[in-house]
Amino acid sequence: MGRLVVVSNRVTIATDKKAQAGGLAVALQDALNQFGGVWFGWSGKVVPKTPTEPTITKVKKVTYATLDLSRKLHAEYYNGFANRALWPLFHYRLDLTAFSQQHYSGYQEVNKLFASQLLPLLKSDDLIWVHDYHLVPLGEELRAAGIDRPMGFFLHTPFPAMEILTALPSHRELVKALCAYDLVGFHTENDLRAFLDYIVHEAGGGIMGNHLIHAFGRTLRVEIFPIGIDTQDFEKLGARPARSDKTLHLRDHPHDRTWLIGVDRLDYSKGLVERFRSFERFLDRHRDYRGKVTLVQIAPQSRSEVPEYKEIQRELATEAGLLNGKYADFDWVPVNYLNRSFNREELVEFYRGSRIGLITPLRDGMNLVAKEYVASQDPEDPGVLVLSRFAGAARELDAALIVNPFDFDDVADAISRGLQMPLEERKERWQAMIEVIRTNTLTVWRDDFIAALQEAPYE
Ligand code: ADP
Ligand code: F6P
């Protein structure tokens, strides 16, 4: 095949030591190294005036092209339309959406700008792969500029039900733009079903079978590609002896305290307020566990310039304070709430040292933390995953204790059940989950998507 061209809002440059290369960045970098290629996107910098050209960094066979954004464009495109309209809407939070024509114009402008600056970097046999809700219109812009190469798009968030999506003033333009790609990928059957529902009932398109649909005058392939993790790496790290002081404590004192863990960006979609309330319900109902179990909630701040995120930060701090105020003792706090990031080695040690992984988003495209928790466990003494039915991961990890995060009693019951679960049952459930996680890895996800895109055009 020709080169791979990846376009995403955030770009991780291989040589940037400061950037914490997450699993996705590493997987994409591997593919770019293999085929050679370009990774294009926002530099992460906000400047007074958007430059007329991207900054180019070459590392081996990969060209990184990153563009700074002016304060105005960043406010409209990223803080505005992407994170105050699309993100809440795609996560079923109509109550938190703030639609604005000005934000939408900024979003369109950035997508046009990305397309025009990417154009000169393209070669005739490139395979173009665009990521996530920030860049839906990019493909249509490239098509308008004459690019007829295969173009794929992967949505990392949920795709909402038609009744929710149609609340967006520009819903039709957005879905039409999605149809400019040859291949559109989603995490779960649910997302795909919602998309097809829109195509048939709102866009007047048709389903042709064999993953193909026809809409807005184009034929495209739509398919599910559930994203995975670098399972081997997590298993390998999990098997090492604990090294950090923090986690040595966790592991060396397993009997005087039991830990539950949550690891999430501080986002309202993650259900953190509801999680704290469910844990409070558990402590209300299980006096015996007071003083013995602690919820460690790691939640680094995210998108802090967006008002709805400022609000959730405030709300959670209050909630943690109230809960600790109600139950803490001189030598025990029920919630250990940490607003910071940790490196992967530390996270694995936290996961492995915790008897329960409490992953209860109100809505989540996939939720990689759930998979990371399972992969980090000791096979001889695995912890229990308590997982929201509204996380994409619940489709694959149905051997977890599946809960409704809106139902505090249900979550409290699952915590209690998890803490009492016999070793044999823990092992059986873990075995079922790890098999899935070992099969659907991040590499498989990436390779499957690229292989499907290589078959385009599909007509
Ligand atoms: P989202 O993409 O919405 O943030 P995911 O659960 O799918 O949610 O992915 C989050 C990723 O970020 C995981 O790989 C997780 O390990 C990482 N992560 C989350 N919180 C932290 C943290 N405090 N420190 C380091 N990594 C984190
Ligand atoms: O998983 C959804 C997502 O928006 C990713 O695209 C992104 O890298 C991650 O969440 C973190 O969000 P942000 O890039 O806005 O900090």
Short mmCIF file of C-alpha atoms and ligand atoms in Angstrom, two decimals:
data_model
loop_
_atom_site.label_atom_id
_atom_site.label_comp_id
_atom_site.label_asym_id
_atom_site.label_seq_id
_atom_site.Cartn_x
_atom_site.Cartn_y
_atom_site.Cartn_z
CA MET A 1 0.00 0.00 0.00
CA GLY A 2 0.97 3.67 -0.25
CA ARG A 3 1.63 5.86 2.75
CA LEU A 4 -0.70 6.24 5.69
CA VAL A 5 -1.94 9.74 6.50
CA VAL A 6 -3.43 10.11 9.98
CA VAL A 7 -5.34 13.24 10.91
CA SER A 8 -6.44 13.87 14.50
CA ASN A 9 -6.97 16.84 16.76
CA ARG A 10 -4.08 15.84 19.02
CA VAL A 11 -0.78 14.61 17.62
CA THR A 12 1.94 12.84 19.60
CA ILE A 13 5.35 13.37 18.06
CA ALA A 14 7.55 10.32 18.61
CA THR A 15 10.49 12.36 19.90
CA ASP A 16 8.47 14.53 22.28
CA LYS A 17 9.60 13.26 25.68
CA LYS A 18 7.13 15.49 27.52
CA ALA A 19 4.11 13.97 25.82
CA GLN A 20 2.85 10.82 27.48
CA ALA A 21 2.42 8.53 24.53
CA GLY A 22 -0.85 6.72 25.17
CA GLY A 23 -1.64 3.35 23.63
CA LEU A 24 -3.41 4.88 20.66
CA ALA A 25 -0.48 7.16 19.82
CA VAL A 26 1.95 4.25 19.96
CA ALA A 27 -0.25 2.05 17.77
CA LEU A 28 -0.64 4.77 15.17
CA GLN A 29 3.06 5.55 15.26
CA ASP A 30 3.86 1.88 14.64
CA ALA A 31 1.63 1.87 11.57
CA LEU A 32 3.10 5.14 10.33
CA ASN A 33 6.62 3.74 10.74
CA GLN A 34 5.63 0.61 8.88
CA PHE A 35 4.04 2.29 5.86
CA GLY A 36 5.70 5.67 6.09
CA GLY A 37 3.39 8.62 6.28
CA VAL A 38 2.09 11.82 7.72
CA TRP A 39 0.43 12.64 11.05
CA PHE A 40 -1.41 15.94 10.83
CA GLY A 41 -3.27 17.90 13.52
CA TRP A 42 -3.33 20.64 16.12
CA SER A 43 0.01 21.33 17.83
CA GLY A 44 -1.66 21.78 21.22
CA LYS A 45 -0.50 25.43 21.19
CA VAL A 46 -2.73 28.49 21.25
CA VAL A 47 -1.15 31.60 19.71
CA PRO A 48 -2.33 35.14 18.86
CA LYS A 49 -2.54 34.41 15.11
CA THR A 50 -2.95 31.07 13.28
CA PRO A 51 0.18 30.52 11.14
CA THR A 52 -0.14 30.09 7.39
CA GLU A 53 1.75 26.78 7.40
CA PRO A 54 2.07 23.81 9.74
CA THR A 55 5.30 23.05 11.59
CA ILE A 56 6.98 20.03 10.05
CA THR A 57 8.97 17.54 12.13
CA LYS A 58 10.44 14.48 10.45
CA VAL A 59 11.23 11.35 12.46
CA LYS A 60 12.42 8.41 10.33
CA LYS A 61 9.68 7.62 7.80
CA VAL A 62 7.09 9.84 9.46
CA THR A 63 6.32 13.49 8.81
CA TYR A 64 4.51 15.23 11.66
CA ALA A 65 2.67 18.36 10.53
CA THR A 66 1.16 20.37 13.36
CA LEU A 67 -0.66 23.63 13.32
CA ASP A 68 -0.95 26.19 16.14
CA LEU A 69 -4.40 27.73 16.50
CA SER A 70 -5.32 31.32 17.24
CA ARG A 71 -7.08 31.96 20.54
CA LYS A 72 -10.29 32.74 18.66
CA LEU A 73 -10.28 29.58 16.52
CA HIS A 74 -9.32 27.39 19.47
CA ALA A 75 -12.18 28.86 21.51
CA GLU A 76 -14.72 28.33 18.73
CA TYR A 77 -13.55 25.00 17.31
CA TYR A 78 -12.22 23.05 20.33
CA ASN A 79 -13.73 24.62 23.46
CA GLY A 80 -16.82 25.67 21.53
CA PHE A 81 -18.35 23.43 18.90
CA ALA A 82 -16.35 20.23 19.58
CA ASN A 83 -16.63 20.29 23.37
CA ARG A 84 -19.82 22.29 24.05
CA ALA A 85 -21.98 20.95 21.22
CA LEU A 86 -20.74 17.62 19.84
CA TRP A 87 -19.22 16.08 22.97
CA PRO A 88 -22.25 16.57 25.27
CA LEU A 89 -24.66 15.68 22.48
CA PHE A 90 -22.79 12.49 21.53
CA HIS A 91 -22.80 11.55 25.23
CA TYR A 92 -26.56 12.08 25.51
CA ARG A 93 -26.24 15.28 27.58
CA LEU A 94 -28.62 17.58 25.74
CA ASP A 95 -28.94 19.50 29.02
CA LEU A 96 -25.26 20.52 28.77
CA THR A 97 -25.13 21.50 25.09
CA ALA A 98 -24.53 25.10 24.10
CA PHE A 99 -25.15 25.52 20.36
CA SER A 100 -23.72 28.63 18.78
CA GLN A 101 -23.50 29.64 15.14
CA GLN A 102 -20.19 31.35 15.83
CA HIS A 103 -18.70 28.17 17.31
CA TYR A 104 -19.95 26.18 14.34
CA SER A 105 -18.34 28.63 11.91
CA GLY A 106 -15.03 28.30 13.77
CA TYR A 107 -15.32 24.50 13.62
CA GLN A 108 -15.90 24.63 9.86
CA GLU A 109 -13.06 27.10 9.43
CA VAL A 110 -10.54 24.87 11.24
CA ASN A 111 -11.61 21.86 9.20
CA LYS A 112 -11.21 23.89 5.97
CA LEU A 113 -7.84 25.13 7.16
CA PHE A 114 -6.62 21.63 8.06
CA ALA A 115 -7.73 20.38 4.63
CA SER A 116 -5.98 23.19 2.75
CA GLN A 117 -2.75 22.76 4.73
CA LEU A 118 -2.80 18.98 4.40
CA LEU A 119 -3.34 19.07 0.61
CA PRO A 120 0.24 19.95 -0.38
CA LEU A 121 1.55 17.12 1.81
CA LEU A 122 -0.52 14.43 0.11
CA LYS A 123 0.72 11.94 -2.49
CA SER A 124 -1.42 10.22 -5.09
CA ASP A 125 -1.49 6.79 -3.43
CA ASP A 126 -2.00 7.84 0.21
CA LEU A 127 -4.53 6.19 2.47
CA ILE A 128 -6.16 8.85 4.66
CA TRP A 129 -7.47 8.05 8.15
CA VAL A 130 -9.27 10.82 10.08
CA HIS A 131 -10.06 10.51 13.80
CA ASP A 132 -12.88 11.70 15.99
CA TYR A 133 -15.62 14.28 16.34
CA HIS A 134 -13.36 17.32 16.00
CA LEU A 135 -12.76 16.58 12.33
CA VAL A 136 -15.96 15.22 10.81
CA PRO A 137 -16.06 17.76 7.90
CA LEU A 138 -12.41 17.29 6.93
CA GLY A 139 -13.06 14.50 4.41
CA GLU A 140 -15.73 16.50 2.61
CA GLU A 141 -13.32 19.46 2.38
CA LEU A 142 -10.65 17.20 0.89
CA ARG A 143 -13.15 15.75 -1.60
CA ALA A 144 -14.14 19.30 -2.63
CA ALA A 145 -10.45 19.96 -3.31
CA GLY A 146 -10.36 16.99 -5.69
CA ILE A 147 -9.00 14.19 -3.46
CA ASP A 148 -10.55 10.89 -4.52
CA ARG A 149 -8.22 8.62 -2.53
CA PRO A 150 -9.70 6.19 0.04
CA MET A 151 -10.56 8.07 3.19
CA GLY A 152 -11.63 6.53 6.47
CA PHE A 153 -13.08 8.04 9.62
CA PHE A 154 -13.19 6.52 13.09
CA LEU A 155 -15.46 7.92 15.78
CA HIS A 156 -13.94 7.47 19.26
CA THR A 157 -17.13 8.57 21.04
CA PRO A 158 -20.63 7.08 21.01
CA PHE A 159 -22.87 7.92 18.05
CA PRO A 160 -26.14 9.17 19.55
CA ALA A 161 -29.69 8.04 18.87
CA MET A 162 -31.43 9.92 16.06
CA GLU A 163 -33.77 11.75 18.45
CA ILE A 164 -30.75 13.21 20.25
CA LEU A 165 -28.70 13.98 17.16
CA THR A 166 -31.51 15.84 15.44
CA ALA A 167 -31.41 18.43 18.24
CA LEU A 168 -28.18 19.67 16.67
CA PRO A 169 -29.05 22.47 14.24
CA SER A 170 -26.43 21.25 11.74
CA HIS A 171 -27.14 17.51 12.11
CA ARG A 172 -27.79 16.96 8.43
CA GLU A 173 -24.58 18.71 7.32
CA LEU A 174 -22.64 16.68 9.84
CA VAL A 175 -23.97 13.29 8.71
CA LYS A 176 -23.63 14.28 5.05
CA ALA A 177 -19.99 15.11 5.77
CA LEU A 178 -19.50 11.68 7.37
CA CYS A 179 -20.77 10.12 4.15
CA ALA A 180 -17.91 11.75 2.20
CA TYR A 181 -15.60 9.09 3.69
CA ASP A 182 -15.32 5.61 2.16
CA LEU A 183 -15.23 3.86 5.52
CA VAL A 184 -16.79 5.01 8.79
CA GLY A 185 -15.95 3.02 11.92
CA PHE A 186 -17.71 2.88 15.29
CA HIS A 187 -16.94 1.12 18.57
CA THR A 188 -20.15 -0.83 19.07
CA GLU A 189 -23.22 -2.27 17.39
CA ASN A 190 -25.28 0.31 19.29
CA ASP A 191 -23.45 3.22 17.65
CA LEU A 192 -23.72 1.64 14.23
CA ARG A 193 -27.44 0.98 14.72
CA ALA A 194 -28.01 4.62 15.69
CA PHE A 195 -26.13 5.79 12.61
CA LEU A 196 -28.07 3.47 10.29
CA ASP A 197 -31.31 4.61 11.86
CA TYR A 198 -30.44 8.18 10.92
CA ILE A 199 -29.40 7.18 7.40
CA VAL A 200 -32.67 5.37 6.72
CA HIS A 201 -35.18 7.48 8.63
CA GLU A 202 -33.75 10.97 8.43
CA ALA A 203 -31.39 11.05 5.44
CA GLY A 204 -33.54 8.89 3.12
CA GLY A 205 -30.55 6.62 2.43
CA GLY A 206 -30.49 2.84 2.08
CA ILE A 207 -28.69 -0.15 3.55
CA MET A 208 -27.25 -2.32 0.80
CA GLY A 209 -25.88 -5.23 2.89
CA ASN A 210 -22.29 -6.36 3.23
CA HIS A 211 -21.56 -3.31 5.41
CA LEU A 212 -22.40 -0.94 2.54
CA ILE A 213 -24.85 1.94 2.61
CA HIS A 214 -25.95 4.54 0.10
CA ALA A 215 -26.66 8.10 1.24
CA PHE A 216 -26.19 11.66 0.01
CA GLY A 217 -25.25 10.33 -3.44
CA ARG A 218 -22.37 8.18 -2.16
CA THR A 219 -21.74 4.54 -1.34
CA LEU A 220 -19.70 3.87 1.76
CA ARG A 221 -18.84 1.10 4.17
CA VAL A 222 -19.85 1.35 7.83
CA GLU A 223 -18.59 -1.14 10.34
CA ILE A 224 -17.71 -1.72 13.98
CA PHE A 225 -14.09 -1.83 15.13
CA PRO A 226 -13.99 -2.06 18.94
CA ILE A 227 -10.76 -0.44 20.06
CA GLY A 228 -8.45 -2.43 22.34
CA ILE A 229 -5.30 -1.88 24.40
CA ASP A 230 -1.71 -3.08 24.24
CA THR A 231 -2.71 -6.08 26.36
CA GLN A 232 0.72 -7.69 26.44
CA ASP A 233 2.32 -4.55 27.81
CA PHE A 234 -0.23 -4.25 30.63
CA GLU A 235 0.11 -7.94 31.49
CA LYS A 236 3.88 -7.67 31.49
CA LEU A 237 3.88 -4.56 33.69
CA GLY A 238 1.34 -6.17 36.01
CA ALA A 239 3.56 -9.20 36.54
CA ARG A 240 6.54 -7.06 37.72
CA PRO A 241 7.05 -6.56 41.41
CA ALA A 242 5.56 -3.26 42.61
CA ARG A 243 8.12 -0.44 42.57
CA SER A 244 6.57 2.87 43.51
CA ASP A 245 6.25 3.80 47.18
CA LYS A 246 2.59 4.59 46.78
CA THR A 247 1.68 1.19 45.39
CA LEU A 248 4.04 -0.77 47.63
CA HIS A 249 1.86 0.50 50.42
CA LEU A 250 -1.22 -0.66 48.55
CA ARG A 251 0.17 -4.13 48.02
CA ASP A 252 1.89 -4.64 51.34
CA HIS A 253 -1.16 -3.86 53.43
CA PRO A 254 -3.86 -5.72 51.59
CA HIS A 255 -5.49 -6.87 54.79
CA ASP A 256 -5.80 -3.68 56.76
CA ARG A 257 -7.48 -1.87 53.89
CA THR A 258 -9.22 -2.77 50.66
CA TRP A 259 -9.03 -0.44 47.71
CA LEU A 260 -11.51 0.32 44.98
CA ILE A 261 -10.15 2.26 42.03
CA GLY A 262 -11.52 4.66 39.43
CA VAL A 263 -9.31 6.31 36.79
CA ASP A 264 -10.93 8.86 34.50
CA ARG A 265 -10.41 12.22 32.85
CA LEU A 266 -12.45 14.66 34.92
CA ASP A 267 -15.45 14.64 32.58
CA TYR A 268 -19.18 14.69 33.32
CA SER A 269 -19.65 11.67 31.04
CA LYS A 270 -17.65 9.52 33.47
CA GLY A 271 -20.39 9.53 36.14
CA LEU A 272 -18.10 10.54 38.99
CA VAL A 273 -20.69 12.36 41.10
CA GLU A 274 -22.99 9.35 40.76
CA ARG A 275 -20.06 7.04 41.62
CA PHE A 276 -19.33 8.93 44.83
CA ARG A 277 -23.03 8.82 45.76
CA SER A 278 -23.18 5.09 45.06
CA PHE A 279 -20.15 4.54 47.26
CA GLU A 280 -21.82 6.62 49.95
CA ARG A 281 -24.93 4.42 49.59
CA PHE A 282 -22.69 1.36 50.02
CA LEU A 283 -21.19 2.79 53.22
CA ASP A 284 -24.65 3.79 54.47
CA ARG A 285 -25.82 0.23 54.10
CA HIS A 286 -22.67 -1.66 55.14
CA ARG A 287 -21.51 -0.35 58.48
CA ASP A 288 -18.96 -3.23 58.74
CA TYR A 289 -16.98 -1.93 55.81
CA ARG A 290 -16.53 1.56 57.25
CA GLY A 291 -12.87 2.07 58.05
CA LYS A 292 -11.92 -0.89 55.84
CA VAL A 293 -12.51 0.15 52.23
CA THR A 294 -11.30 3.23 50.38
CA LEU A 295 -12.23 4.45 46.93
CA VAL A 296 -9.14 5.83 45.19
CA GLN A 297 -10.45 8.11 42.46
CA ILE A 298 -7.82 9.42 40.06
CA ALA A 299 -9.26 12.19 37.91
CA PRO A 300 -6.89 14.66 36.21
CA GLN A 301 -8.54 17.87 35.07
CA SER A 302 -9.56 18.02 31.45
CA ARG A 303 -10.84 20.77 29.09
CA SER A 304 -10.74 23.18 32.01
CA GLU A 305 -11.60 26.28 29.95
CA VAL A 306 -15.03 24.87 29.13
CA PRO A 307 -17.66 26.13 31.63
CA GLU A 308 -19.39 22.74 31.99
CA TYR A 309 -16.03 21.20 32.99
CA LYS A 310 -15.34 23.94 35.53
CA GLU A 311 -18.74 23.15 37.01
CA ILE A 312 -18.14 19.39 37.28
CA GLN A 313 -14.73 20.05 38.89
CA ARG A 314 -16.41 22.19 41.52
CA GLU A 315 -19.25 19.76 42.03
CA LEU A 316 -16.95 16.77 42.50
CA ALA A 317 -14.69 18.51 44.97
CA THR A 318 -17.79 19.36 47.01
CA GLU A 319 -19.10 15.81 46.74
CA ALA A 320 -15.78 14.28 47.87
CA GLY A 321 -15.64 16.76 50.77
CA LEU A 322 -19.19 15.92 51.85
CA LEU A 323 -18.61 12.19 51.71
CA ASN A 324 -15.32 12.37 53.60
CA GLY A 325 -16.82 14.81 56.09
CA LYS A 326 -19.67 12.40 56.75
CA TYR A 327 -17.64 9.23 57.26
CA ALA A 328 -13.89 9.91 57.64
CA ASP A 329 -12.14 9.02 60.88
CA PHE A 330 -8.72 9.97 62.27
CA ASP A 331 -7.08 7.08 60.48
CA TRP A 332 -9.33 6.59 57.46
CA VAL A 333 -10.92 8.52 54.58
CA PRO A 334 -13.56 6.87 52.41
CA VAL A 335 -12.51 8.68 49.21
CA ASN A 336 -8.98 9.44 48.17
CA TYR A 337 -9.56 11.94 45.38
CA LEU A 338 -6.50 12.79 43.26
CA ASN A 339 -6.60 15.35 40.43
CA ARG A 340 -3.39 14.31 38.73
CA SER A 341 -1.90 12.06 36.09
CA PHE A 342 0.27 9.01 36.69
CA ASN A 343 2.51 7.12 34.31
CA ARG A 344 1.46 3.76 32.97
CA GLU A 345 3.68 1.78 35.37
CA GLU A 346 2.06 3.46 38.37
CA LEU A 347 -1.45 3.06 36.98
CA VAL A 348 -0.89 -0.67 36.49
CA GLU A 349 0.24 -0.98 40.09
CA PHE A 350 -2.84 0.89 41.28
CA TYR A 351 -5.09 -1.31 39.16
CA ARG A 352 -3.45 -4.49 40.40
CA GLY A 353 -3.52 -3.45 44.03
CA SER A 354 -7.26 -2.69 43.96
CA ARG A 355 -9.86 -5.33 44.74
CA ILE A 356 -12.48 -3.57 42.60
CA GLY A 357 -12.20 -1.51 39.41
CA LEU A 358 -15.18 0.85 39.65
CA ILE A 359 -15.82 2.05 36.10
CA THR A 360 -19.24 3.63 35.91
CA PRO A 361 -19.51 6.18 33.09
CA LEU A 362 -22.97 7.51 32.25
CA ARG A 363 -21.98 7.11 28.60
CA ASP A 364 -18.63 6.19 27.04
CA GLY A 365 -17.53 5.26 23.51
CA MET A 366 -15.40 2.36 24.75
CA ASN A 367 -13.59 3.05 28.06
CA LEU A 368 -10.05 1.74 27.86
CA VAL A 369 -9.53 1.96 31.62
CA ALA A 370 -11.89 -1.03 32.04
CA LYS A 371 -9.69 -3.13 29.76
CA GLU A 372 -6.49 -1.84 31.38
CA TYR A 373 -7.81 -2.80 34.83
CA VAL A 374 -8.52 -6.37 33.73
CA ALA A 375 -5.20 -6.80 31.90
CA SER A 376 -3.24 -5.63 34.97
CA GLN A 377 -4.70 -8.21 37.38
CA ASP A 378 -2.92 -11.12 39.03
CA PRO A 379 -4.35 -14.22 37.29
CA GLU A 380 -4.12 -16.15 40.57
CA ASP A 381 -5.97 -13.50 42.58
CA PRO A 382 -7.78 -11.16 40.19
CA GLY A 383 -9.87 -8.19 41.22
CA VAL A 384 -13.47 -7.61 40.18
CA LEU A 385 -14.55 -5.21 37.44
CA VAL A 386 -17.76 -3.29 38.16
CA LEU A 387 -18.69 -1.81 34.81
CA SER A 388 -21.43 0.52 33.58
CA ARG A 389 -23.79 -0.89 30.98
CA PHE A 390 -23.37 2.44 29.17
CA ALA A 391 -19.65 1.96 28.43
CA GLY A 392 -18.90 0.51 25.00
CA ALA A 393 -16.60 -1.96 26.78
CA ALA A 394 -19.63 -3.62 28.43
CA ARG A 395 -20.47 -5.20 25.06
CA GLU A 396 -17.25 -7.22 25.14
CA LEU A 397 -16.69 -7.49 28.90
CA ASP A 398 -20.04 -9.00 29.82
CA ALA A 399 -18.35 -11.16 32.50
CA ALA A 400 -17.88 -7.99 34.58
CA LEU A 401 -20.50 -7.05 37.18
CA ILE A 402 -22.58 -4.88 34.86
CA VAL A 403 -24.39 -2.02 36.58
CA ASN A 404 -26.68 0.90 35.87
CA PRO A 405 -24.72 3.95 37.11
CA PHE A 406 -27.93 5.96 37.61
CA ASP A 407 -29.12 3.36 40.12
CA PHE A 408 -27.04 3.91 43.27
CA ASP A 409 -28.46 0.82 44.97
CA ASP A 410 -27.45 -1.34 42.02
CA VAL A 411 -23.85 -0.04 42.14
CA ALA A 412 -23.72 -0.35 45.94
CA ASP A 413 -24.91 -3.98 45.66
CA ALA A 414 -22.25 -4.72 43.03
CA ILE A 415 -19.52 -3.28 45.28
CA SER A 416 -20.70 -5.49 48.11
CA ARG A 417 -20.89 -8.53 45.83
CA GLY A 418 -17.44 -7.80 44.41
CA LEU A 419 -15.89 -7.56 47.87
CA GLN A 420 -17.35 -10.90 48.86
CA MET A 421 -16.83 -12.73 45.59
CA PRO A 422 -15.10 -16.12 46.04
CA LEU A 423 -11.73 -16.60 44.36
CA GLU A 424 -13.10 -19.24 41.99
CA GLU A 425 -15.76 -16.88 40.58
CA ARG A 426 -13.27 -14.01 40.33
CA LYS A 427 -10.94 -16.23 38.31
CA GLU A 428 -13.72 -17.44 36.00
CA ARG A 429 -14.93 -13.93 35.25
CA TRP A 430 -11.41 -12.63 34.76
CA GLN A 431 -10.55 -15.50 32.39
CA ALA A 432 -13.57 -14.74 30.21
CA MET A 433 -12.62 -11.04 30.04
CA ILE A 434 -8.90 -11.43 29.47
CA GLU A 435 -9.54 -13.76 26.52
CA VAL A 436 -11.52 -11.03 24.78
CA ILE A 437 -8.92 -8.38 25.64
CA ARG A 438 -6.10 -10.58 24.35
CA THR A 439 -7.97 -11.14 21.09
CA ASN A 440 -9.27 -7.63 20.34
CA THR A 441 -6.05 -5.72 20.90
CA LEU A 442 -5.19 -2.22 19.78
CA THR A 443 -3.08 -3.63 16.94
CA VAL A 444 -5.96 -5.79 15.73
CA TRP A 445 -8.26 -2.73 15.79
CA ARG A 446 -5.78 -0.67 13.77
CA ASP A 447 -4.94 -3.42 11.28
CA ASP A 448 -8.61 -4.32 10.72
CA PHE A 449 -9.48 -0.71 10.00
CA ILE A 450 -6.56 -0.21 7.61
CA ALA A 451 -7.32 -3.51 5.83
CA ALA A 452 -10.96 -2.50 5.32
CA LEU A 453 -9.91 0.93 4.06
CA GLN A 454 -7.48 -0.63 1.59
CA GLU A 455 -10.44 -2.31 -0.11
CA ALA A 456 -12.03 1.10 -0.91
CA PRO A 457 -13.69 2.27 -3.10
CA TYR A 458 -16.39 -0.29 -2.54
CA GLU A 459 -18.64 0.37 -5.53
P1 ADP B 1 -11.24 8.91 27.39
O1 ADP B 1 -10.72 8.63 26.02
O2 ADP B 1 -12.63 9.45 27.41
O3 ADP B 1 -10.35 9.76 28.24
P2 ADP B 1 -10.64 6.07 28.07
O4 ADP B 1 -10.91 5.31 29.32
O5 ADP B 1 -11.07 5.36 26.84
O6 ADP B 1 -11.36 7.51 28.21
O7 ADP B 1 -9.10 6.38 27.92
C1 ADP B 1 -8.41 7.08 28.90
C2 ADP B 1 -6.92 6.80 28.78
O8 ADP B 1 -6.22 7.79 29.55
C3 ADP B 1 -6.54 5.44 29.37
O9 ADP B 1 -5.53 4.86 28.58
C4 ADP B 1 -6.02 5.78 30.76
O10 ADP B 1 -4.99 4.91 31.22
C5 ADP B 1 -5.47 7.18 30.56
N1 ADP B 1 -5.63 7.94 31.81
C6 ADP B 1 -6.78 8.31 32.40
N2 ADP B 1 -6.55 8.96 33.57
C7 ADP B 1 -5.22 8.98 33.73
C8 ADP B 1 -4.33 9.49 34.73
N3 ADP B 1 -4.75 10.11 35.82
N4 ADP B 1 -3.02 9.34 34.52
C9 ADP B 1 -2.56 8.73 33.42
N5 ADP B 1 -3.32 8.21 32.47
C10 ADP B 1 -4.64 8.34 32.60
O1 F6P B 2 -11.75 9.62 23.55
C1 F6P B 2 -12.25 10.85 23.21
C2 F6P B 2 -11.21 11.96 23.28
O2 F6P B 2 -11.80 13.15 22.88
C3 F6P B 2 -10.00 11.74 22.43
O3 F6P B 2 -10.19 12.13 21.10
C4 F6P B 2 -9.02 12.59 23.15
O4 F6P B 2 -7.68 12.34 22.84
C5 F6P B 2 -9.36 12.32 24.61
O5 F6P B 2 -10.75 12.14 24.61
C6 F6P B 2 -8.90 13.43 25.53
O6 F6P B 2 -9.55 14.65 25.26
P1 F6P B 2 -8.82 16.02 24.85
O7 F6P B 2 -8.00 15.73 23.64
O8 F6P B 2 -9.92 16.99 24.62
O9 F6P B 2 -7.96 16.37 26.02
#
